[in-house]
Every structure is written in C-alpha cells, then in structure tokens.
Short mmCIF file of C-alpha atoms in Angstrom, two decimals:
data_model
loop_
_atom_site.label_atom_id
_atom_site.label_comp_id
_atom_site.label_asym_id
_atom_site.label_seq_id
_atom_site.Cartn_x
_atom_site.Cartn_y
_atom_site.Cartn_z
CA MET A 239 -81.85 45.26 -105.52
CA CYS A 240 -84.68 43.27 -107.78
CA VAL A 241 -83.29 40.04 -107.26
CA VAL A 242 -85.84 37.77 -105.52
CA ASN A 243 -84.70 34.44 -107.00
CA LEU A 244 -83.48 32.45 -103.56
CA PRO A 245 -81.33 29.12 -104.33
CA SER A 246 -83.30 26.70 -101.75
CA GLU A 247 -83.72 22.75 -102.23
CA ARG A 248 -87.24 23.27 -101.35
CA SER A 249 -89.67 23.95 -104.84
CA GLN A 250 -90.46 26.86 -105.85
CA PRO A 251 -94.27 28.11 -106.11
CA ARG A 252 -96.61 27.65 -108.89
CA THR A 253 -96.65 30.01 -111.54
CA HIS A 254 -99.78 31.90 -110.80
CA TRP A 255 -98.65 31.62 -107.26
CA ARG A 256 -95.40 33.54 -108.01
CA VAL A 257 -97.79 36.01 -110.10
CA THR A 258 -100.54 36.25 -107.54
CA GLY A 259 -97.43 37.94 -105.06
CA TRP A 260 -96.84 40.60 -107.63
CA LEU A 261 -100.37 40.94 -107.53
CA LEU A 262 -100.26 41.52 -103.96
CA ALA A 263 -97.38 43.27 -104.29
CA ALA A 264 -98.33 46.27 -106.96
CA VAL A 265 -102.22 46.33 -106.12
CA TRP A 266 -101.53 48.99 -103.55
CA LEU A 267 -99.48 51.31 -105.98
CA PHE A 268 -102.84 53.29 -106.59
CA PHE A 269 -102.01 55.55 -103.55
CA LEU A 270 -99.10 57.25 -105.29
CA ASN A 271 -101.06 58.55 -108.46
CA ILE A 272 -101.61 61.30 -105.54
CA PRO A 273 -98.13 62.59 -105.27
CA LEU A 274 -97.72 61.75 -108.76
CA LEU A 275 -100.53 64.25 -110.10
CA THR A 276 -98.37 66.75 -107.80
CA ALA A 277 -95.55 66.28 -109.41
CA LEU A 278 -96.07 66.53 -112.82
CA HIS A 279 -98.04 69.17 -111.91
CA GLN A 280 -95.46 71.38 -110.77
CA ALA A 281 -94.05 74.44 -112.64
CA GLU A 282 -90.58 73.79 -112.75
CA VAL A 283 -89.30 70.89 -114.93
CA TRP A 284 -86.70 69.75 -112.34
CA ARG A 285 -89.52 69.08 -109.58
CA ARG A 286 -91.79 67.41 -112.11
CA VAL A 287 -88.82 64.95 -112.78
CA LEU A 288 -87.43 64.51 -109.21
CA GLY A 289 -91.00 64.21 -107.44
CA ALA A 290 -91.72 61.18 -110.82
CA SER A 291 -88.79 59.68 -110.86
CA THR A 292 -88.23 58.82 -106.82
CA LEU A 293 -91.60 57.85 -107.35
CA VAL A 294 -91.21 55.22 -109.61
CA ALA A 295 -87.94 54.04 -108.22
CA PHE A 296 -89.80 53.98 -104.34
CA GLY A 297 -92.97 52.01 -106.12
CA VAL A 298 -90.20 49.64 -108.11
CA THR A 299 -88.40 49.70 -104.43
CA TYR A 300 -91.27 48.39 -102.75
CA VAL A 301 -92.49 45.87 -105.14
CA CYS A 302 -89.86 43.44 -105.40
CA VAL A 303 -88.29 44.36 -101.30
CA PHE A 304 -92.28 42.52 -101.17
CA GLN A 305 -91.33 39.86 -103.58
CA TRP A 306 -87.60 39.71 -102.11
CA ALA A 307 -89.40 39.10 -98.51
CA ARG A 308 -92.46 36.23 -99.92
CA ALA A 309 -89.55 34.41 -101.57
CA ARG A 310 -87.52 34.12 -98.07
CA ARG A 311 -90.56 32.65 -96.50
CA GLN A 312 -91.51 30.16 -99.64
CA ALA A 313 -88.06 28.94 -98.72
CA HIS A 314 -88.56 29.20 -94.94
CA LEU A 315 -85.18 31.18 -94.44
CA GLY A 316 -85.89 33.80 -92.42
CA VAL A 317 -86.01 38.23 -92.71
CA PRO A 318 -82.77 39.59 -91.79
CA ARG A 319 -83.67 41.95 -88.60
CA GLY A 320 -80.82 44.18 -90.27
CA ARG A 321 -81.66 44.13 -93.94
CA ALA A 322 -85.41 44.65 -93.07
CA TRP A 323 -84.41 48.16 -91.10
CA ALA A 324 -82.21 49.19 -93.99
CA PHE A 325 -85.20 48.51 -96.88
CA LEU A 326 -87.46 50.67 -94.33
CA ALA A 327 -84.80 53.17 -94.42
CA LEU A 328 -84.23 52.95 -98.02
CA LEU A 329 -88.38 53.46 -98.37
CA LEU A 330 -88.02 56.37 -96.36
CA GLY A 331 -85.21 58.02 -97.53
CA LEU A 332 -87.08 57.68 -101.38
CA GLY A 333 -90.30 59.15 -100.22
CA LEU A 334 -87.88 62.23 -98.43
CA ALA A 335 -86.24 63.01 -101.64
CA GLY A 336 -89.37 63.49 -104.13
CA ILE A 337 -90.59 66.32 -101.28
CA PRO A 338 -89.90 69.53 -103.69
CA GLY A 339 -92.03 67.37 -106.53
CA THR A 340 -94.53 66.05 -104.41
CA SER A 341 -94.65 68.63 -101.33
CA GLY A 342 -96.98 67.45 -98.30
CA ASP A 343 -98.15 64.99 -100.77
CA TRP A 344 -95.16 62.92 -99.75
CA LEU A 345 -96.85 61.31 -96.42
CA THR A 346 -98.46 58.92 -99.09
CA THR A 347 -95.71 56.64 -99.32
CA LEU A 348 -95.70 55.94 -95.61
CA VAL A 349 -98.84 54.12 -96.02
CA PHE A 350 -96.05 51.38 -97.92
CA VAL A 351 -93.49 51.89 -95.48
CA ALA A 352 -95.90 50.84 -92.77
CA ALA A 353 -97.19 48.11 -95.04
CA ALA A 354 -93.15 46.79 -95.99
CA ALA A 355 -92.68 46.93 -91.98
CA VAL A 356 -95.82 44.10 -90.99
CA PHE A 357 -94.25 41.81 -93.95
CA LEU A 358 -90.65 42.04 -93.10
CA MET A 359 -90.35 42.95 -89.62
CA PRO A 360 -91.82 40.77 -86.07
CA THR A 361 -95.13 41.85 -84.90
CA ARG A 362 -93.99 43.98 -81.83
CA GLU A 363 -91.38 46.13 -84.18
CA ALA A 364 -94.10 46.21 -86.80
CA VAL A 365 -96.62 47.90 -85.01
CA VAL A 366 -94.01 50.40 -83.43
CA VAL A 367 -93.33 51.60 -87.51
CA VAL A 368 -96.80 51.83 -87.89
CA LEU A 369 -98.32 53.82 -85.12
CA LEU A 370 -94.69 56.05 -86.14
CA THR A 371 -96.00 56.20 -89.87
CA ALA A 372 -99.71 56.88 -88.41
CA LEU A 373 -98.73 59.64 -85.93
CA THR A 374 -96.51 61.33 -89.05
CA PRO A 375 -99.13 63.04 -90.31
CA PRO A 376 -100.64 65.45 -88.16
CA VAL A 377 -97.36 65.84 -86.38
CA THR A 378 -95.91 66.94 -90.01
CA ALA A 379 -99.57 69.89 -90.36
CA ALA A 380 -98.84 70.80 -86.99
CA LEU A 381 -95.33 71.83 -87.67
CA VAL A 382 -94.82 72.27 -91.37
CA PRO A 383 -97.07 75.74 -92.73
CA GLY A 384 -99.03 75.39 -95.74
CA TRP A 385 -99.20 70.85 -94.78
CA GLU A 386 -102.60 69.97 -94.24
CA ALA A 387 -103.65 67.27 -91.63
CA GLU A 388 -104.20 64.32 -93.42
CA GLY A 389 -106.67 62.05 -92.67
CA THR A 390 -107.14 59.88 -95.50
CA VAL A 391 -103.20 59.12 -95.15
CA VAL A 392 -103.69 57.99 -91.34
CA PHE A 393 -106.37 55.59 -91.90
CA ALA A 394 -105.08 54.72 -95.15
CA VAL A 395 -101.43 53.23 -93.20
CA LEU A 396 -103.92 51.49 -90.89
CA LEU A 397 -105.71 49.72 -93.95
CA ALA A 398 -103.27 48.83 -95.36
CA SER A 399 -101.62 47.67 -92.53
CA PHE A 400 -103.93 45.71 -91.45
CA ALA A 401 -104.17 44.64 -95.27
CA MET A 402 -100.24 43.49 -94.72
CA PHE A 403 -101.19 41.60 -91.46
CA GLY A 404 -103.47 38.85 -93.04
CA VAL A 405 -100.97 38.75 -96.39
CA THR A 406 -98.34 38.08 -93.99
CA ARG A 407 -100.38 35.12 -92.31
CA LEU A 408 -101.99 34.22 -95.92
CA ALA A 409 -97.98 33.87 -97.20
CA GLN A 410 -96.43 32.22 -93.81
CA ARG A 411 -99.55 29.69 -94.05
CA ASN A 412 -99.07 28.78 -97.49
CA ALA A 413 -95.56 27.85 -96.49
CA GLU A 414 -96.47 25.69 -94.13
CA LEU A 415 -98.85 23.83 -95.70
CA GLN A 416 -96.12 23.76 -98.88
CA ALA A 417 -93.26 22.08 -96.38
CA ALA A 418 -96.44 19.77 -95.01
CA GLN A 419 -96.95 18.41 -98.59
CA GLN A 420 -93.42 18.02 -98.97
CA GLU A 421 -92.87 15.92 -95.72
CA ILE A 422 -95.46 13.69 -96.40
CA ARG A 423 -94.69 12.85 -100.01
CA ARG A 424 -91.43 12.79 -98.63
CA LEU A 425 -92.50 10.18 -95.46
CA ALA A 426 -94.65 8.68 -98.29
CA VAL A 427 -91.85 7.34 -100.35
CA ALA A 428 -89.80 6.45 -97.31
CA GLU A 429 -92.43 4.32 -96.09
CA GLU A 430 -92.95 2.57 -99.36
CA ARG A 431 -89.06 1.62 -99.62
CA ALA A 432 -89.40 0.90 -96.08
CA ARG A 433 -92.08 -2.11 -96.30
CA THR A 434 -90.42 -3.22 -100.61
CA ALA A 435 -87.30 -3.38 -98.22
CA ARG A 436 -89.45 -5.56 -95.57
CA ASP A 437 -90.91 -7.69 -98.26
CA LEU A 438 -88.00 -8.77 -99.73
CA HIS A 439 -85.87 -9.13 -97.01
CA ASP A 440 -89.02 -11.75 -95.80
CA ILE A 441 -89.17 -13.54 -99.26
CA LEU A 442 -85.95 -13.35 -100.09
CA GLY A 443 -84.47 -14.35 -97.07
CA HIS A 444 -86.95 -17.53 -96.55
CA SER A 445 -86.38 -18.74 -100.14
CA LEU A 446 -82.48 -18.82 -100.36
CA THR A 447 -82.51 -19.83 -96.98
CA VAL A 448 -84.11 -23.72 -97.64
CA VAL A 449 -82.01 -23.30 -101.28
CA ALA A 450 -78.99 -23.14 -99.18
CA VAL A 451 -79.59 -25.80 -97.23
CA LYS A 452 -81.17 -28.04 -99.97
CA ALA A 453 -78.28 -27.36 -102.02
CA GLU A 454 -75.63 -28.54 -98.92
CA LEU A 455 -78.01 -31.31 -98.97
CA ALA A 456 -77.95 -32.28 -102.53
CA GLY A 457 -74.22 -31.92 -102.46
CA ARG A 458 -73.81 -34.34 -100.39
CA LEU A 459 -76.09 -37.56 -101.33
CA LEU A 460 -74.15 -36.83 -105.13
CA GLU A 461 -72.58 -39.53 -105.18
CA LEU A 462 -74.71 -41.55 -101.53
CA ASP A 463 -78.12 -41.52 -103.37
CA PRO A 464 -78.56 -39.74 -106.62
CA THR A 465 -81.78 -40.05 -107.16
CA ARG A 466 -82.45 -38.03 -104.39
CA ALA A 467 -79.97 -35.59 -105.08
CA ALA A 468 -81.51 -34.65 -108.50
CA THR A 469 -85.49 -34.70 -106.14
CA GLU A 470 -83.28 -31.51 -103.55
CA ILE A 471 -82.14 -29.99 -106.96
CA ALA A 472 -85.37 -29.92 -108.61
CA ASP A 473 -86.46 -28.11 -105.70
CA VAL A 474 -84.25 -25.60 -105.77
CA GLU A 475 -85.23 -25.07 -109.08
CA ARG A 476 -88.36 -24.74 -107.93
CA LEU A 477 -88.01 -22.48 -105.14
CA ALA A 478 -85.54 -20.60 -107.47
CA ARG A 479 -87.85 -20.07 -109.71
CA GLN A 480 -91.05 -19.40 -106.49
CA ALA A 481 -88.79 -16.92 -104.92
CA LEU A 482 -88.03 -14.55 -108.84
CA ALA A 483 -92.31 -15.18 -108.88
CA ASP A 484 -92.27 -14.02 -105.29
CA VAL A 485 -89.84 -10.49 -106.11
CA ARG A 486 -91.98 -9.75 -109.47
CA GLY A 487 -94.85 -9.41 -107.10
CA THR A 488 -93.53 -7.63 -104.71
CA VAL A 489 -92.75 -5.06 -106.92
CA GLY A 490 -96.21 -5.09 -108.69
CA ALA A 491 -97.83 -5.29 -105.12
CA TYR A 492 -99.93 -8.10 -105.88
CA ARG A 493 -98.05 -10.90 -104.36
CA GLY A 494 -100.10 -12.44 -101.26
CA VAL A 495 -98.87 -14.73 -98.24
CA SER A 496 -101.21 -17.34 -97.20
CA LEU A 497 -100.63 -19.16 -93.86
CA ALA A 498 -101.59 -23.04 -95.80
CA ALA A 499 -99.35 -22.10 -98.55
CA GLU A 500 -96.19 -20.93 -95.95
CA LEU A 501 -96.86 -24.39 -93.77
CA ALA A 502 -96.63 -26.51 -96.76
CA GLY A 503 -93.69 -24.40 -97.68
CA ALA A 504 -92.36 -25.04 -94.13
CA ARG A 505 -92.93 -29.28 -93.95
CA SER A 506 -90.40 -28.85 -97.61
CA ALA A 507 -87.72 -26.06 -95.40
CA LEU A 508 -88.04 -28.26 -92.18
CA ALA A 509 -87.40 -31.71 -94.11
CA ALA A 510 -84.64 -30.88 -95.93
CA ALA A 511 -82.50 -29.76 -92.91
CA GLY A 512 -83.39 -32.59 -91.10
CA VAL A 513 -85.76 -31.15 -88.23
CA ALA A 514 -88.53 -33.28 -87.27
CA ALA A 515 -91.61 -31.21 -87.85
CA GLU A 516 -94.86 -30.67 -85.91
CA LEU A 517 -97.39 -29.40 -88.46
CA PRO A 518 -101.05 -28.51 -88.21
CA GLU A 519 -103.10 -30.90 -90.13
CA THR A 520 -105.80 -28.17 -90.91
CA VAL A 521 -105.51 -25.10 -90.45
CA PRO A 522 -108.78 -23.11 -88.78
CA ARG A 523 -110.77 -20.33 -91.24
CA LEU A 524 -109.76 -16.82 -90.65
CA PRO A 525 -109.65 -13.62 -91.58
CA ALA A 526 -107.79 -12.71 -94.70
CA GLU A 527 -105.27 -10.17 -92.91
CA ALA A 528 -105.32 -12.76 -89.74
CA ASP A 529 -104.61 -15.80 -91.91
CA GLU A 530 -102.04 -13.88 -94.49
CA LEU A 531 -100.52 -12.58 -90.50
CA PHE A 532 -100.64 -15.67 -89.52
CA GLY A 533 -98.33 -16.75 -92.29
CA TRP A 534 -95.88 -14.22 -91.82
CA THR A 535 -94.74 -15.67 -88.36
CA VAL A 536 -95.06 -19.28 -90.20
CA ARG A 537 -92.35 -17.81 -92.67
CA GLU A 538 -90.17 -16.13 -89.82
CA GLY A 539 -89.93 -18.39 -87.79
CA VAL A 540 -89.28 -21.23 -89.72
CA THR A 541 -86.41 -19.63 -91.73
CA ASN A 542 -85.26 -18.86 -88.14
CA VAL A 543 -84.72 -22.01 -87.11
CA VAL A 544 -84.01 -23.63 -90.18
CA ARG A 545 -80.87 -20.52 -90.76
CA HIS A 546 -79.91 -19.82 -86.69
CA SER A 547 -81.62 -21.71 -84.04
CA GLY A 548 -79.74 -25.35 -85.03
CA ALA A 549 -82.72 -27.31 -83.57
CA ARG A 550 -83.71 -31.00 -84.10
CA ARG A 551 -87.46 -30.19 -83.52
CA CYS A 552 -90.18 -27.82 -84.91
CA GLU A 553 -93.38 -27.69 -83.55
CA ILE A 554 -96.28 -25.03 -85.50
CA ARG A 555 -99.17 -24.56 -83.74
CA VAL A 556 -102.30 -22.38 -84.82
CA ASP A 557 -105.70 -21.93 -83.77
CA GLY A 558 -108.55 -19.01 -84.41
CA SER A 559 -106.20 -16.85 -82.03
CA ALA A 560 -102.55 -17.19 -82.66
CA VAL A 561 -100.42 -19.20 -83.83
CA GLU A 562 -96.49 -20.30 -82.17
CA VAL A 563 -93.79 -21.65 -83.64
CA ARG A 564 -91.43 -23.37 -80.88
CA ASP A 565 -88.11 -24.88 -81.72
CA ASP A 566 -85.44 -27.08 -79.28
CA GLY A 567 -82.81 -24.70 -80.40
CA ARG A 568 -80.73 -21.93 -79.22
CA GLY A 569 -83.08 -19.46 -81.15
CA PRO A 570 -81.92 -16.17 -83.26
CA VAL A 571 -80.25 -15.10 -80.04
CA GLY A 572 -77.68 -17.31 -80.69
CA GLU A 573 -76.25 -14.66 -83.43
CA PRO A 574 -76.72 -11.09 -82.81
CA GLY A 575 -78.59 -9.63 -85.46
CA ALA A 576 -79.42 -12.54 -87.60
CA ALA A 577 -83.61 -11.80 -87.66
CA GLY A 578 -83.65 -8.81 -86.74
CA HIS A 579 -84.90 -7.18 -89.74
CA GLY A 580 -87.72 -10.10 -90.48
CA LEU A 581 -88.75 -9.63 -86.38
CA VAL A 582 -89.14 -6.26 -87.53
CA GLY A 583 -91.36 -6.61 -90.47
CA LEU A 584 -93.37 -8.98 -88.34
CA ARG A 585 -94.47 -6.75 -85.20
CA GLU A 586 -94.84 -3.72 -88.51
CA ARG A 587 -97.65 -6.32 -90.01
CA ALA A 588 -98.56 -7.33 -86.46
CA ARG A 589 -99.05 -3.38 -85.14
CA ARG A 590 -101.70 -2.87 -88.08
CA LEU A 591 -104.14 -5.42 -86.31
CA ASP A 592 -103.02 -4.86 -82.44
CA ALA A 593 -101.75 -8.50 -82.74
CA THR A 594 -98.98 -8.75 -79.97
CA VAL A 595 -95.55 -10.24 -80.92
CA THR A 596 -93.35 -13.10 -78.63
CA VAL A 597 -89.86 -13.36 -78.78
CA GLY A 598 -87.81 -15.45 -76.85
CA ARG A 599 -87.00 -18.56 -74.70
CA ARG A 600 -89.37 -21.33 -74.22
CA PRO A 601 -90.67 -21.28 -70.97
CA GLY A 602 -90.08 -23.68 -68.29
CA GLY A 603 -87.53 -25.62 -71.02
CA ARG A 604 -84.92 -25.27 -74.16
CA GLY A 605 -85.90 -24.10 -77.03
CA PHE A 606 -87.30 -20.55 -79.13
CA LEU A 607 -90.40 -19.30 -78.68
CA LEU A 608 -92.35 -16.82 -81.24
CA ARG A 609 -95.62 -16.39 -81.04
CA VAL A 610 -98.16 -13.72 -83.15
CA ALA A 611 -101.66 -13.84 -80.42
CA LEU A 612 -104.48 -11.50 -82.45
CA PRO A 613 -106.67 -9.47 -79.88
CA ALA A 614 -109.67 -11.09 -78.09
CA GLY A 615 -112.67 -10.37 -79.51
CA SER A 616 -111.02 -10.06 -82.93
#
C-alpha cells in the first residue's frame, strides 16, 4: 500500500522536497488526537485496541495515499479516478470501523477524507465530497442519540480542504516548473549540438573542398610541372592544418571568422579551382558581428561555387550594408540538397542581426547569386 516510488523518465524530486512532502501529509495527523484519546479511555480492552489500531491504520493509509498521489503529480501521470474513489472509500471504511472505540469522535477522520478528495480528485468531484463530509457531523448528531453536533469538525473539514487546495496547486506548479526546467535544459543541449554541427559543417565543408580541388590539381601537375605540384601539395598541408585548428577552435568556442581572412582564402580556393575571381581589394570597416556574418557569407558562397556550380567566373562585392557572391554557373540548385546545411546555418546567423539572405538565379542572366544584406540603418 505504502509504495510511492514511480518509474519515470523524469528526474525524481530532490531530498528536501521529499521531506517537505512527508511533512505536508503528516502535519494534519494532530487532528486524530481527539478520537485517539477517546479510544484509549475506553473501559473495555477490545474497544481500546480496535479504536487505536484503526486510527493508526487510517493515519498510515492517509500519508501513503498523499505521497503516492504527489509522486504521480511530480511524474505528470495523473491520478486514476477509480483508484481515487477506492482510496477515499478505504479511508472512510477505516474511520467507520473504529466507531466502537472512538464513538462520535470518529467524525474527525472526515477531515482527512475531505483533504484527500481535494488532492486526488478533479475540482467538481472534490467539492461534492467536501460538502458531504461537512454536512455529515450535524446530520449524524440529529440522527444518532447521544452524539453531539460537532461544529469544530465542520470548520476543520472546510479549513483542511481549503489548505489542501493550496497544497495541490503548489504541487502542480512545482511539477510544471520542474518540467519547464528540464525542457529548457533539453533545448539548450539541442541548440548547442545544432550550433556545433553547423559550425563544423561550414568549416570542414569549405576547407575539405579546397583540399580536394588542390589535391586533384597537384595530381594533374605532378608530371607536367612538379614545382607547381609541390606548391599545391604544400597548400593542401597548410589547409589541412588550418582545418584542424578551426575544428579545435570550434570545440573550444573561441574561433572567429573575419571578412578579410575569408576573402584571402576565397582568392586561393577559386584560383586552385580554375575559376576567374573578381574580389575587392579592400573591405569596409564593419561592426564585429557584421564582419563575421559577411565572412561566413563569403565562405559559404565560395564553397558552393567551387563544389557545385561548374562556374568559370566568380565575383564578390562588399559594401557597408551587403555582401554578394555571384558566379556564371548553375549554382547549388543543380545538385538537390548540396548546399542545404550551409545555407540553413547562414540564415540562422543572419537572423540574429535581422539581415536578409537572398539565394537564387542572377536576374537577367545566367549564373547564381548569394546576397546577405543588413537592415537599413544598422
């Protein structure tokens, strides 16, 4: 009966909350002192034993039911209606069973029945039970000779029900808060994983593309121009080391991207791929976040030109508000999904600065355009 540990994927409440739960359940047991004293003062032994034992069983059952229901609320499992009614019937039955030992003071157990109803049942059903338990003392006093109307029991029933309503709402809000905190932690982990995956894709996608192009070029030049081939192999080694450093920097969360560095890398990558490049000689002075965004744009645009477009010419334009990467090829749309991850990451970065990303065919001509523009006035 008194088993309250429920299997759940959610974390269990902390120790101090578990202790608080037991205290909240047990604090009301002081109401049982009146029927317990009545039972202990019975002249006949069997009445004393019956009254005391039923009250002990009643108290233990009440505390265990409270903790069971509280554990289910913590786990967001809900309380089955049939089981709630069964528990109330059990509590009421234990209270009635002790009448030979507790006499009219058994009515005190109705305080716990009402409180349990509030904690176990939906509001409407709980209100019905509370009203019935509150009406029971005056009704039984009128029907049973020798029993006095217990106004204090009626007051205690209403007070305990009101207090338990507050405890129920507190438990519900606490469970919702724990669920919200767990969801925040889960989303934070998911966001960090997505950020790391995006950065690794952008870094390695560009670097490995250039490495592959230079390695292929070195292979073709190995017999025709060994000196040029050696130069390209040296570049492959340098790019591989740079990619390794970038990966380490990403894992350590201290790596940055700048527009000037990406333009220099773009010149080398386009030359190795045999793409005629038209790049700006100077770059405008930009805020750090805008400079980084434009650097990522150049990296993504040049990676797509080298990897997917089949272009012969690439032009990069930069001013204080926008950056464009143009080519005369077919663009990444020629290979479905080829640039999807990189462009998704670029759009996420642009969204942080309210920048707009334009991707598609160049207007009025053959080729592909990638453009990122900052909002006006930035």
